[in-house]
PDB file of C-alpha atoms and ligand atoms in Angstrom:
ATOM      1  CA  UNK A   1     -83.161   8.854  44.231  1.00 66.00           C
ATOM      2  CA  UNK A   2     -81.316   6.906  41.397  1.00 81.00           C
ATOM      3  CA  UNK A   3     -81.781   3.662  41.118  1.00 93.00           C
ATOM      4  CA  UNK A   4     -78.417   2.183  40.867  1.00 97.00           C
ATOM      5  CA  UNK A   5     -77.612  -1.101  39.153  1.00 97.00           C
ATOM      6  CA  UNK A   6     -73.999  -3.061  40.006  1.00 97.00           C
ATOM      7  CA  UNK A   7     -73.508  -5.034  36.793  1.00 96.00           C
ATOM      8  CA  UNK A   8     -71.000  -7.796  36.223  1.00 96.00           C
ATOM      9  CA  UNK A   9     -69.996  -6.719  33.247  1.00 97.00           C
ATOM     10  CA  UNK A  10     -69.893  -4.205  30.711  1.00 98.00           C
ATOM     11  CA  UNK A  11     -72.566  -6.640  28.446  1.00 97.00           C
ATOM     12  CA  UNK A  12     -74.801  -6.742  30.968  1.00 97.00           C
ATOM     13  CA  UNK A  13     -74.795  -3.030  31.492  1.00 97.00           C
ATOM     14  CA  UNK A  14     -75.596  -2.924  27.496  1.00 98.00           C
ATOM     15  CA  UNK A  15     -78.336  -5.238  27.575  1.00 97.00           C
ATOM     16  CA  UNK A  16     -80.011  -3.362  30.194  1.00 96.00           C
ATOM     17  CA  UNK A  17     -80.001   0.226  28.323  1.00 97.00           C
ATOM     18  CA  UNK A  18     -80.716  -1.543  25.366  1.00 97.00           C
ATOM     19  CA  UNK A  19     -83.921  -3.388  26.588  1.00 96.00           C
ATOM     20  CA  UNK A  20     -84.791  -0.188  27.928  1.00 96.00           C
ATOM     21  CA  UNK A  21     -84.119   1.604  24.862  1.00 97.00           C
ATOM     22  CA  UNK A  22     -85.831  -0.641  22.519  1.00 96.00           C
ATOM     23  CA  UNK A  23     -89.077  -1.039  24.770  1.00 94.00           C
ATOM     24  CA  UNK A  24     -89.411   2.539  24.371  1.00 96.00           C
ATOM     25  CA  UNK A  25     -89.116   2.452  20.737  1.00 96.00           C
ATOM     26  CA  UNK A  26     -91.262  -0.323  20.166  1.00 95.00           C
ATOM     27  CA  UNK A  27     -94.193   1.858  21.660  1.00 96.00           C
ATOM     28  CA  UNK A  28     -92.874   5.614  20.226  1.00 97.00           C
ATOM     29  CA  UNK A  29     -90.950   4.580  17.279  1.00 97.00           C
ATOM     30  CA  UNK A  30     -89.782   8.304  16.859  1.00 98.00           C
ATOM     31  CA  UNK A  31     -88.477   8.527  20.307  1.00 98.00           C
ATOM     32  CA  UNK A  32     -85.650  11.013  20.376  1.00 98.00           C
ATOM     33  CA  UNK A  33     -82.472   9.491  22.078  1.00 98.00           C
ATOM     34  CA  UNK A  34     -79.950  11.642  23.557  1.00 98.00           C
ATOM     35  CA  UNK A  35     -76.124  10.203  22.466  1.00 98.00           C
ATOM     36  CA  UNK A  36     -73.401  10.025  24.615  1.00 98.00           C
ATOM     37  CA  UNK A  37     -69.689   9.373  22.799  1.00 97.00           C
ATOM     38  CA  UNK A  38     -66.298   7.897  23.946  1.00 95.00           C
ATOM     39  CA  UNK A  39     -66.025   4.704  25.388  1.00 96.00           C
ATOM     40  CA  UNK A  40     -68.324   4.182  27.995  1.00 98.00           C
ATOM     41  CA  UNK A  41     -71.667   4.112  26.158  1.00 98.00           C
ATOM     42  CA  UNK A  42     -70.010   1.767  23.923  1.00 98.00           C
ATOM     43  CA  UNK A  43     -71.422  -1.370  25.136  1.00 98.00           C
ATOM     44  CA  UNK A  44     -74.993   0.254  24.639  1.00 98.00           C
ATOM     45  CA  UNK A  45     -74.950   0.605  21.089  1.00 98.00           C
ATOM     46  CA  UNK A  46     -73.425  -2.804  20.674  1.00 98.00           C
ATOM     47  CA  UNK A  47     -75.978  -3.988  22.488  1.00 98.00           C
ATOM     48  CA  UNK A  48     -78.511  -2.308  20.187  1.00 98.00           C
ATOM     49  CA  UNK A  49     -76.798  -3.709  17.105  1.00 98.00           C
ATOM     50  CA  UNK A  50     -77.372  -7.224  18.417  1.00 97.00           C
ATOM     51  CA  UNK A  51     -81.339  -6.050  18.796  1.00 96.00           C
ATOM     52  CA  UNK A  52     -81.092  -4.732  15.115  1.00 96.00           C
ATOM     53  CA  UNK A  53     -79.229  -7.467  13.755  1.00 95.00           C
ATOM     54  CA  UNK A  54     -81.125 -10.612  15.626  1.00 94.00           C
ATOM     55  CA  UNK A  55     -84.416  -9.047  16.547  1.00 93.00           C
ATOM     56  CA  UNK A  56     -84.774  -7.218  13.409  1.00 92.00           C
ATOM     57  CA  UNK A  57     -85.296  -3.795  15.323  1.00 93.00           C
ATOM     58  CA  UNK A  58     -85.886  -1.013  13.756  1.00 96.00           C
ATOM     59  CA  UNK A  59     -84.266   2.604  14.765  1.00 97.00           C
ATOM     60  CA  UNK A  60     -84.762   4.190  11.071  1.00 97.00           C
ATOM     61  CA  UNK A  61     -87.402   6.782  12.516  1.00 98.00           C
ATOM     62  CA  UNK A  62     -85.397   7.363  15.764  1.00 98.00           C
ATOM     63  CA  UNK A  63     -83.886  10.894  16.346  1.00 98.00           C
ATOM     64  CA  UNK A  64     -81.170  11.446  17.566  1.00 98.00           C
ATOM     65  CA  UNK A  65     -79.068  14.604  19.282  1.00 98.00           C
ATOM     66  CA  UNK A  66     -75.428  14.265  20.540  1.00 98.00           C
ATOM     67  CA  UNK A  67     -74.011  15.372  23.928  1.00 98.00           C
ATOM     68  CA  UNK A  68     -71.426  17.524  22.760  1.00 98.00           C
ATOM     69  CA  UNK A  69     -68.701  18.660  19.771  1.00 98.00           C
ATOM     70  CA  UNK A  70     -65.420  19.873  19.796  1.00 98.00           C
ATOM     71  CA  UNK A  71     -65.397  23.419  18.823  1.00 97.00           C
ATOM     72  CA  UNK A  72     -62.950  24.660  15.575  1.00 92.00           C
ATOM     73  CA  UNK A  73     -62.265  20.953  13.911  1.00 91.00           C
ATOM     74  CA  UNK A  74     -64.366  20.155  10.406  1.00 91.00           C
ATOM     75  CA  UNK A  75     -67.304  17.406  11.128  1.00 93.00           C
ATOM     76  CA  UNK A  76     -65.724  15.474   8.836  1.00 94.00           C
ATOM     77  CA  UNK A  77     -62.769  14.964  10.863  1.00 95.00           C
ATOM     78  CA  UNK A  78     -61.923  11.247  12.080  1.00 96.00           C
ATOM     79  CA  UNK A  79     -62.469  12.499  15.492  1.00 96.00           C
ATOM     80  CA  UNK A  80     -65.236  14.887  15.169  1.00 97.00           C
ATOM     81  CA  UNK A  81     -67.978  13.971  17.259  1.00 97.00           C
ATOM     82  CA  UNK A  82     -70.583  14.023  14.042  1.00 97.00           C
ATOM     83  CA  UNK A  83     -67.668  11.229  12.659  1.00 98.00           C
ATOM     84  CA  UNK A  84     -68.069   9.348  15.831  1.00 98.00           C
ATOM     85  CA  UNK A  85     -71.344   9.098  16.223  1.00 98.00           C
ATOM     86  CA  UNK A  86     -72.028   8.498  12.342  1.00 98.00           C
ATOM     87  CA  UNK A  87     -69.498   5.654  12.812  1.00 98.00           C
ATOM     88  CA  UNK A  88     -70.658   4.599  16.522  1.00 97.00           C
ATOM     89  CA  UNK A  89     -74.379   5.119  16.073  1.00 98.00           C
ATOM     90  CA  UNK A  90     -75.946   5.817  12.873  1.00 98.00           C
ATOM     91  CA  UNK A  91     -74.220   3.780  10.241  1.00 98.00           C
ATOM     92  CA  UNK A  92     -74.207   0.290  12.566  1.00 97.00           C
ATOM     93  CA  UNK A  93     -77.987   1.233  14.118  1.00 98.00           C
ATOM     94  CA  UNK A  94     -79.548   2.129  10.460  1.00 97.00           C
ATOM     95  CA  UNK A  95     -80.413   5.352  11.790  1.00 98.00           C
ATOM     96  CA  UNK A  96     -81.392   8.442   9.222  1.00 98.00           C
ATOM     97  CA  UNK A  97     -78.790  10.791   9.470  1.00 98.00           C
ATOM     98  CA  UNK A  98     -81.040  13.314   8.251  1.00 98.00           C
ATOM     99  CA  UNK A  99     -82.872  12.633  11.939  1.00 98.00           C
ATOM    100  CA  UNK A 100     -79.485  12.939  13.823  1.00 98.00           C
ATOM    101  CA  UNK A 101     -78.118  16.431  14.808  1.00 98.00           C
ATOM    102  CA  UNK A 102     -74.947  17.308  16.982  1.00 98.00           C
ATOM    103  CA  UNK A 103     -73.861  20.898  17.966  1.00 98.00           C
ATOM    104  CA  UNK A 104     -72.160  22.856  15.632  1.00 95.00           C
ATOM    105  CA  UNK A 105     -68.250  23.150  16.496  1.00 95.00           C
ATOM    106  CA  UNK A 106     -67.367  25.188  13.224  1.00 93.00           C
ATOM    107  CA  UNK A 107     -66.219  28.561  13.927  1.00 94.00           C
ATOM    108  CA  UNK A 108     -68.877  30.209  11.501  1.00 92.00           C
ATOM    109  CA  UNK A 109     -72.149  31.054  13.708  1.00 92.00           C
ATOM    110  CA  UNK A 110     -70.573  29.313  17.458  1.00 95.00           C
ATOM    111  CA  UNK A 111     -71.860  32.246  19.324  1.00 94.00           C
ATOM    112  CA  UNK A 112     -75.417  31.090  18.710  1.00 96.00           C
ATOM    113  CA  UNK A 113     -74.820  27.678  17.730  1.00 97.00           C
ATOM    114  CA  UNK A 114     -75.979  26.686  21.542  1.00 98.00           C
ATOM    115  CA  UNK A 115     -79.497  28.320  21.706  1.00 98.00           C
ATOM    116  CA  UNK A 116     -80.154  27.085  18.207  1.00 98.00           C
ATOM    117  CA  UNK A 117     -79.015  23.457  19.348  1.00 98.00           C
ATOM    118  CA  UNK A 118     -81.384  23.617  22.829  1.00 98.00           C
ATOM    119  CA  UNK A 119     -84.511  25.077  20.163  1.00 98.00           C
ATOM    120  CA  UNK A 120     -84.162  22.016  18.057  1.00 98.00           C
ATOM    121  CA  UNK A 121     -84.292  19.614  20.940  1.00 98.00           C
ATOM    122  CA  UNK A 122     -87.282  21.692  22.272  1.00 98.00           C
ATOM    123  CA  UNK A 123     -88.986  21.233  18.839  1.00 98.00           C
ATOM    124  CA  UNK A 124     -88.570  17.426  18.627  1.00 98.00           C
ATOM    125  CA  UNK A 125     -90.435  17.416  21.129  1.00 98.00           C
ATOM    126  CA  UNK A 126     -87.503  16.797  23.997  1.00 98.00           C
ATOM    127  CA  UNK A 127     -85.363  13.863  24.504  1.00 98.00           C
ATOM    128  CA  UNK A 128     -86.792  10.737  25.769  1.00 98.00           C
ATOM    129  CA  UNK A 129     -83.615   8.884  26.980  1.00 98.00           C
ATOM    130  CA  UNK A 130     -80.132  10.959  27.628  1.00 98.00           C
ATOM    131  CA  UNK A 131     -76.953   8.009  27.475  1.00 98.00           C
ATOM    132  CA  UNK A 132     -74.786   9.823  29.819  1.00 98.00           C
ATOM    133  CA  UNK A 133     -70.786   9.267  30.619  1.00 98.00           C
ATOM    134  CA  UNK A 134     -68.944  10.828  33.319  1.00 98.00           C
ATOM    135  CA  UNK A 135     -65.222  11.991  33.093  1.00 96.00           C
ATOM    136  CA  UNK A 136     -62.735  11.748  36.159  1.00 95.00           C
ATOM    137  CA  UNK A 137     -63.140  15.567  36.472  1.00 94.00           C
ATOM    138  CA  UNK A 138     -67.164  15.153  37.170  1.00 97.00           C
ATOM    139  CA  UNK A 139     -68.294  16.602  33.715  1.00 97.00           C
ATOM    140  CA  UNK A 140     -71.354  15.579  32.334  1.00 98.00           C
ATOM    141  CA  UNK A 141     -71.341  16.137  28.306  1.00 98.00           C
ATOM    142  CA  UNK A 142     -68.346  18.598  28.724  1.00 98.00           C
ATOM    143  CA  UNK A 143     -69.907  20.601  31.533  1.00 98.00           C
ATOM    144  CA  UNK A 144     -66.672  20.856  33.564  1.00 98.00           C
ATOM    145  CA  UNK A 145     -66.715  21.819  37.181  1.00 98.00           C
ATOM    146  CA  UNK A 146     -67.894  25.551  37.760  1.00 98.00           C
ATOM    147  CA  UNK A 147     -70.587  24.711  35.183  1.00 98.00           C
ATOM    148  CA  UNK A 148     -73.917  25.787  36.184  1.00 98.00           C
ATOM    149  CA  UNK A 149     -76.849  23.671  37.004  1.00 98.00           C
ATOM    150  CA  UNK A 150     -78.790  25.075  35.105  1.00 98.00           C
ATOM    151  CA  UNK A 151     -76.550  25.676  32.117  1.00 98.00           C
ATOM    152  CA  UNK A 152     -77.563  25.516  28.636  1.00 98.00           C
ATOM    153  CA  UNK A 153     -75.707  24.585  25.587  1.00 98.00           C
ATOM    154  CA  UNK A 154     -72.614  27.019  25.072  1.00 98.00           C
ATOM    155  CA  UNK A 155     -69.369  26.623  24.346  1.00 98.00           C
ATOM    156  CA  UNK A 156     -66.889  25.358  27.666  1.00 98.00           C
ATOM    157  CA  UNK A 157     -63.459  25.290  27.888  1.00 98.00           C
ATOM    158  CA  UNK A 158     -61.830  21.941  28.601  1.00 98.00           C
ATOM    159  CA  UNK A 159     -59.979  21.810  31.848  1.00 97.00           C
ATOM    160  CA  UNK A 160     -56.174  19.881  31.018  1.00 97.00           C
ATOM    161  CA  UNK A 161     -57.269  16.504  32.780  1.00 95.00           C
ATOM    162  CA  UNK A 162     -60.389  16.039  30.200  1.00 96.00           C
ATOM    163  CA  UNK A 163     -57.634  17.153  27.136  1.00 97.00           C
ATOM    164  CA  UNK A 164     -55.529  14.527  28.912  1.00 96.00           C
ATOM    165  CA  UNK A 165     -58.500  11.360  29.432  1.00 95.00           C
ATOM    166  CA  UNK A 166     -58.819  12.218  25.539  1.00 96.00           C
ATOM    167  CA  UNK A 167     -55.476  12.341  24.268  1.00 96.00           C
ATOM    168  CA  UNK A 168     -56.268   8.487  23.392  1.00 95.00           C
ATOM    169  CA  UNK A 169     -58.340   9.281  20.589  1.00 95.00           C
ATOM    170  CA  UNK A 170     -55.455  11.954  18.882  1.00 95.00           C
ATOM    171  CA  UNK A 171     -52.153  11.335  17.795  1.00 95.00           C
ATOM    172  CA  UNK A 172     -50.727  13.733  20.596  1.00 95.00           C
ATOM    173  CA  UNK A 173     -52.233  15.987  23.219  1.00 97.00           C
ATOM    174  CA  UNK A 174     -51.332  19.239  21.538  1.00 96.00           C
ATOM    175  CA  UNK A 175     -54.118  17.952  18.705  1.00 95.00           C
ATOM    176  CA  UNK A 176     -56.782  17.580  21.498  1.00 97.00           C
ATOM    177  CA  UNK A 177     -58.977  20.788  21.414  1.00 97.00           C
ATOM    178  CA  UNK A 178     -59.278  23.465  24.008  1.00 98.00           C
ATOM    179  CA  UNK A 179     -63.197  23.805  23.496  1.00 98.00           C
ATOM    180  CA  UNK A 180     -66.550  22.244  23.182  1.00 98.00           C
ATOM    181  CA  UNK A 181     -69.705  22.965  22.553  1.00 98.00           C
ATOM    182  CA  UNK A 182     -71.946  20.696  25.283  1.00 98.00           C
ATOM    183  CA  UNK A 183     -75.754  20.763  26.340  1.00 98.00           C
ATOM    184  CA  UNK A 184     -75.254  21.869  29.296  1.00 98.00           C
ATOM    185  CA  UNK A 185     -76.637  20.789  32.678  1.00 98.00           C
ATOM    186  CA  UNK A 186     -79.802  22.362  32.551  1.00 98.00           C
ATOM    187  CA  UNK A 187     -80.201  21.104  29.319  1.00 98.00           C
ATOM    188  CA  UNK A 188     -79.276  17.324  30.333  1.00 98.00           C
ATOM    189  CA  UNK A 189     -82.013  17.390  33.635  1.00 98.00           C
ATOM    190  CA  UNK A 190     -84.562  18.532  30.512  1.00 98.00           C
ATOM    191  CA  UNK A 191     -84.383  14.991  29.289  1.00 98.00           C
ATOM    192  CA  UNK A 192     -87.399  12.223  30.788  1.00 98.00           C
ATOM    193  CA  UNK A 193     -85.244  10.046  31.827  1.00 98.00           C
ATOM    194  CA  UNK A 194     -81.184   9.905  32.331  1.00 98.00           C
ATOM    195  CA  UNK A 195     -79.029   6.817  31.456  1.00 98.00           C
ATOM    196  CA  UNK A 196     -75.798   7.549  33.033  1.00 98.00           C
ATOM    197  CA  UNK A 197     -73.181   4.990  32.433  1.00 98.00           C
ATOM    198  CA  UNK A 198     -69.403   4.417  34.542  1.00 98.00           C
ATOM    199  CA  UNK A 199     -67.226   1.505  34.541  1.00 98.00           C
ATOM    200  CA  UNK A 200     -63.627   0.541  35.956  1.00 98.00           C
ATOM    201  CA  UNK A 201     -61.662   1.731  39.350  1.00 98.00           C
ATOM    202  CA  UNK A 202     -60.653   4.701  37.345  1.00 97.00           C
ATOM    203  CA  UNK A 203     -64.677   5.983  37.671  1.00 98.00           C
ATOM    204  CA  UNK A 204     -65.123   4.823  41.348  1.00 98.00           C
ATOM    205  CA  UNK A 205     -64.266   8.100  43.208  1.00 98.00           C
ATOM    206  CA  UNK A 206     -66.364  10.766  40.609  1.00 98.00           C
ATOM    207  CA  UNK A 207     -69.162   8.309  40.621  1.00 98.00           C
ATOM    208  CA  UNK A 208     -69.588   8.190  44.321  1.00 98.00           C
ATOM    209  CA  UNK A 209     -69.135  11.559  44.306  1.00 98.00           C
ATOM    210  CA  UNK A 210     -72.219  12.272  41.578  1.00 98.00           C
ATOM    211  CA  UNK A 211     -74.671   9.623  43.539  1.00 98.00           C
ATOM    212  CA  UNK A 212     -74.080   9.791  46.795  1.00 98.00           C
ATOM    213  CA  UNK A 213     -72.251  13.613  47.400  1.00 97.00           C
ATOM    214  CA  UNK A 214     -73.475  16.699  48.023  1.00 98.00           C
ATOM    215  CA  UNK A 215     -75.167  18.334  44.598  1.00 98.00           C
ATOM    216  CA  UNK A 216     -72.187  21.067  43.236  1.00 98.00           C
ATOM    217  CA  UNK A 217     -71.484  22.563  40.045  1.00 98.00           C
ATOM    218  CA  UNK A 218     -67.803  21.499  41.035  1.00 98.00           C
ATOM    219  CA  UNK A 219     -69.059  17.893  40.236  1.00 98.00           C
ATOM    220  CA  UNK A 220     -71.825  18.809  37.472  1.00 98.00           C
ATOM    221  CA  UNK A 221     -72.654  14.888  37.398  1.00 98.00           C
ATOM    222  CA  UNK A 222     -74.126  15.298  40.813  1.00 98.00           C
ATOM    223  CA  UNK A 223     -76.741  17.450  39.146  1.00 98.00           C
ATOM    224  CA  UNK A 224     -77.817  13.713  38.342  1.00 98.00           C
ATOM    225  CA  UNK A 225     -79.581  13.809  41.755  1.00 98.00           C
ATOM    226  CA  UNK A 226     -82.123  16.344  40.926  1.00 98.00           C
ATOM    227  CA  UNK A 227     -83.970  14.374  38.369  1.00 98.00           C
ATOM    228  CA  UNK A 228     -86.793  12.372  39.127  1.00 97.00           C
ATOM    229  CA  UNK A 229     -85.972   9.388  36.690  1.00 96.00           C
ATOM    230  CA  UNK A 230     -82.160   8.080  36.809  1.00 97.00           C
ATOM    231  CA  UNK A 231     -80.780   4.937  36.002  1.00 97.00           C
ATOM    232  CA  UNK A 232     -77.167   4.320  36.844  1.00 98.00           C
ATOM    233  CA  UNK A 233     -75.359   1.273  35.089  1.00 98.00           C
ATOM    234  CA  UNK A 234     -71.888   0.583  36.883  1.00 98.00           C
ATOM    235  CA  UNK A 235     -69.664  -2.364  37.050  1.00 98.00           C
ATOM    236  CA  UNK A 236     -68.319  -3.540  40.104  1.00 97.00           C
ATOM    237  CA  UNK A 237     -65.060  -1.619  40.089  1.00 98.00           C
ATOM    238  CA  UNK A 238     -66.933   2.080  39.659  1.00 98.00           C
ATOM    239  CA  UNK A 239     -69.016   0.934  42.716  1.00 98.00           C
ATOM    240  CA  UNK A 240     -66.311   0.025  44.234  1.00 98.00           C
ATOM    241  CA  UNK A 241     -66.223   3.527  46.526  1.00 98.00           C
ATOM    242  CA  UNK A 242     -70.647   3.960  47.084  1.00 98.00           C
ATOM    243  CA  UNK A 243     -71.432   3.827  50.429  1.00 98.00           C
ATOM    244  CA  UNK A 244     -74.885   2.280  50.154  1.00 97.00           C
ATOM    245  CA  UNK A 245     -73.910  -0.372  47.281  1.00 97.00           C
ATOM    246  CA  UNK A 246     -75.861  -3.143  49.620  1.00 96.00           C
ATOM    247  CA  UNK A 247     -78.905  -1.252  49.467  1.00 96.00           C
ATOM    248  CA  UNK A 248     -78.857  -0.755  45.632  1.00 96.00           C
ATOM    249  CA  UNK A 249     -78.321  -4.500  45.532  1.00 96.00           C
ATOM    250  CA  UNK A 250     -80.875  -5.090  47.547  1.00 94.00           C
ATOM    251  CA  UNK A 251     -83.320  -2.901  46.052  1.00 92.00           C
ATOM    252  CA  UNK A 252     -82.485  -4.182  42.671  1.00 89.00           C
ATOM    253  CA  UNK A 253     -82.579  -8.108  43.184  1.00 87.00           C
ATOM    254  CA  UNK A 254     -86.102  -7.505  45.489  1.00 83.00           C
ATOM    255  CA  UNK A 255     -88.441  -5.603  43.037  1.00 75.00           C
ATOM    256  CA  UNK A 256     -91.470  -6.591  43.960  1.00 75.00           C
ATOM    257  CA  UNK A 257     -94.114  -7.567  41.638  1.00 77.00           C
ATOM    258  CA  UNK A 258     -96.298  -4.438  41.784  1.00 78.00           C
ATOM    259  CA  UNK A 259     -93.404  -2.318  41.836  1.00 67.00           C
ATOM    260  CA  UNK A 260     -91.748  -4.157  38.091  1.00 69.00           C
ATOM    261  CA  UNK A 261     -92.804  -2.013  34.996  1.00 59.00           C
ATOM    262  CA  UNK A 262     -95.221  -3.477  33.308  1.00 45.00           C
TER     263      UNK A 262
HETATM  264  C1  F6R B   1     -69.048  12.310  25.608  1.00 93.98           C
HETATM  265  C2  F6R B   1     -69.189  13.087  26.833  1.00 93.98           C
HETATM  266  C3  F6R B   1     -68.302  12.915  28.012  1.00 93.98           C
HETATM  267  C4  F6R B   1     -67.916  11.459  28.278  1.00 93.98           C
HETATM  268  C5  F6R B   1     -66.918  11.391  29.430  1.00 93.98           C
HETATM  269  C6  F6R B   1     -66.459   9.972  29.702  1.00 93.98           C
HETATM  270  O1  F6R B   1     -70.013  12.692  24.673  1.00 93.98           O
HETATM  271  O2  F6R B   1     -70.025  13.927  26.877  1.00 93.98           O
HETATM  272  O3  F6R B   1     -68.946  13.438  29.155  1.00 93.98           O
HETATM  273  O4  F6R B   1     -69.050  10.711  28.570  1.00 93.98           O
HETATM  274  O5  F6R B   1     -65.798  12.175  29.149  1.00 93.98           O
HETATM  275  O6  F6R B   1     -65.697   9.534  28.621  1.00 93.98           O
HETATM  276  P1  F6R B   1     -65.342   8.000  28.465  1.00 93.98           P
HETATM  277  O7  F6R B   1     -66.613   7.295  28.285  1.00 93.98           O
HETATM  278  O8  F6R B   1     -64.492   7.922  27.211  1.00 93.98           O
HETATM  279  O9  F6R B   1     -64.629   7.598  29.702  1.00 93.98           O
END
């Protein structure tokens, strides 16, 4: 089972990854981190930043691989994923670029961009900790519902309510685009341990529906259940609709002492 956590706040749910994050680092300093975009992991990587800048952490060996890219815009575009997460991630965590790959969304070489994206994970070894977001339509990266469970990284098509949710971040919905390239589910439950991240009211139906309902490719987030090591950072609001929110409480305020990690 995931172990939930019901935060009070966004900063809280940041400080938790982080000191996860960072405790892993500290004993595999080339630990390979798997990086969620958009808004939600947000408070993670500020988190971090506070560890870099107060702590004097350092993230310059980490490696890094992104969730997901949108498929037929430049990298260098303000809203490319590579931009985001050089602007999000690498630039603010002094991370080596050179260690930090996302798929390849460029036209040239798509149709095996995926299976060269899922051999460089494999060769680094795997990825230690997987920062996961969910969107209202149950994706997971962009693993929209239909997607297999055990998909690999391939191209998807966005469904309209995911072009919609991201319309924010273009000046107009026709300028969203219609494809991705995302690790796909398979590729996700790979990763040792999952991170997976959901705040607000808007969240509160999906994420009930990836914890606590059945396990479908119509919500690929459920495929969260069939991992053996989950953490699941929500704020009050996105727990707002889990039936057994006492007993995560519970659980979480009542570790006992030969049960805490060490
Ligand atoms: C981003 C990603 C997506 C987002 C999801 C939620 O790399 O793979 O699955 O995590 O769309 O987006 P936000 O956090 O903006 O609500």
């Amino acid at each position: 089972m995931a172990e939930v956590i019901i935060v009070k706040s966004l900063d809280e749910a940041g400080e938790l990854a982080a000191q996860h994050i960072t405790s892993l680092i500290q004993k595999k300093p080339d630990a390979v981190l798997g990086l969620a975009t958009g808004s939600t992991p947000l408070p993670v990587y500020k988190a971090l930043h506070r560890r870099v800048q107060q702590h004097g952490v350092d993230l310059s060996r980490v490696r890094g691989f992104a969730l997901d890219e949108y498929v037929g815009i430049s990298p260098d575009h303000p809203q490319s994923y590579r931009t985001v997460i050089t602007n999000e991630v690498v630039t603010p965590l002094g991370l080596n670029p050179d260690l930090v790959q996302t798929p390849r969304g460029e036209l040239a070489g798509i149709r095996n961009a995926g299976e060269r994206y899922d051999a460089d994970i494999r060769a680094a070894g795997g990825i230690d900790v997987q920062i996961l977001g969910v969107g209202t339509s149950g994706h997971i990266g962009f693993n929209e519902p239909g997607s297999s469970l055990g998909s690999r990284t391939r191209v998807t098509t966005l469904t309209e309510q995911t072009r919609i949710d991201n319309a924010r971040f273009f000046d107009s919905i026709d300028d969203v685009p219609t494809h991705s390239i995302t690790q796909g589910v398979g590729t996700i439950l790979e990763a040792r341990h999952l991170i997976l991240l959901a705040f607000g009211e808007r969240k509160a139906e999906v994420l009930a529906r990836c914890v606590e309902g059945p396990v479908s490719s119509s919500i690929p987030g459920s495929a969260i259940q069939l991992h053996p090591h989950v953490t699941v950072l929500v704020d009050e609001a996105a727990a707002s609709q889990l039936v057994h929110a006492d007993y995560y409480r519970r659980a979480f305020s009542n570790v006992p002492e030969w049960l805490a990690e060490s």
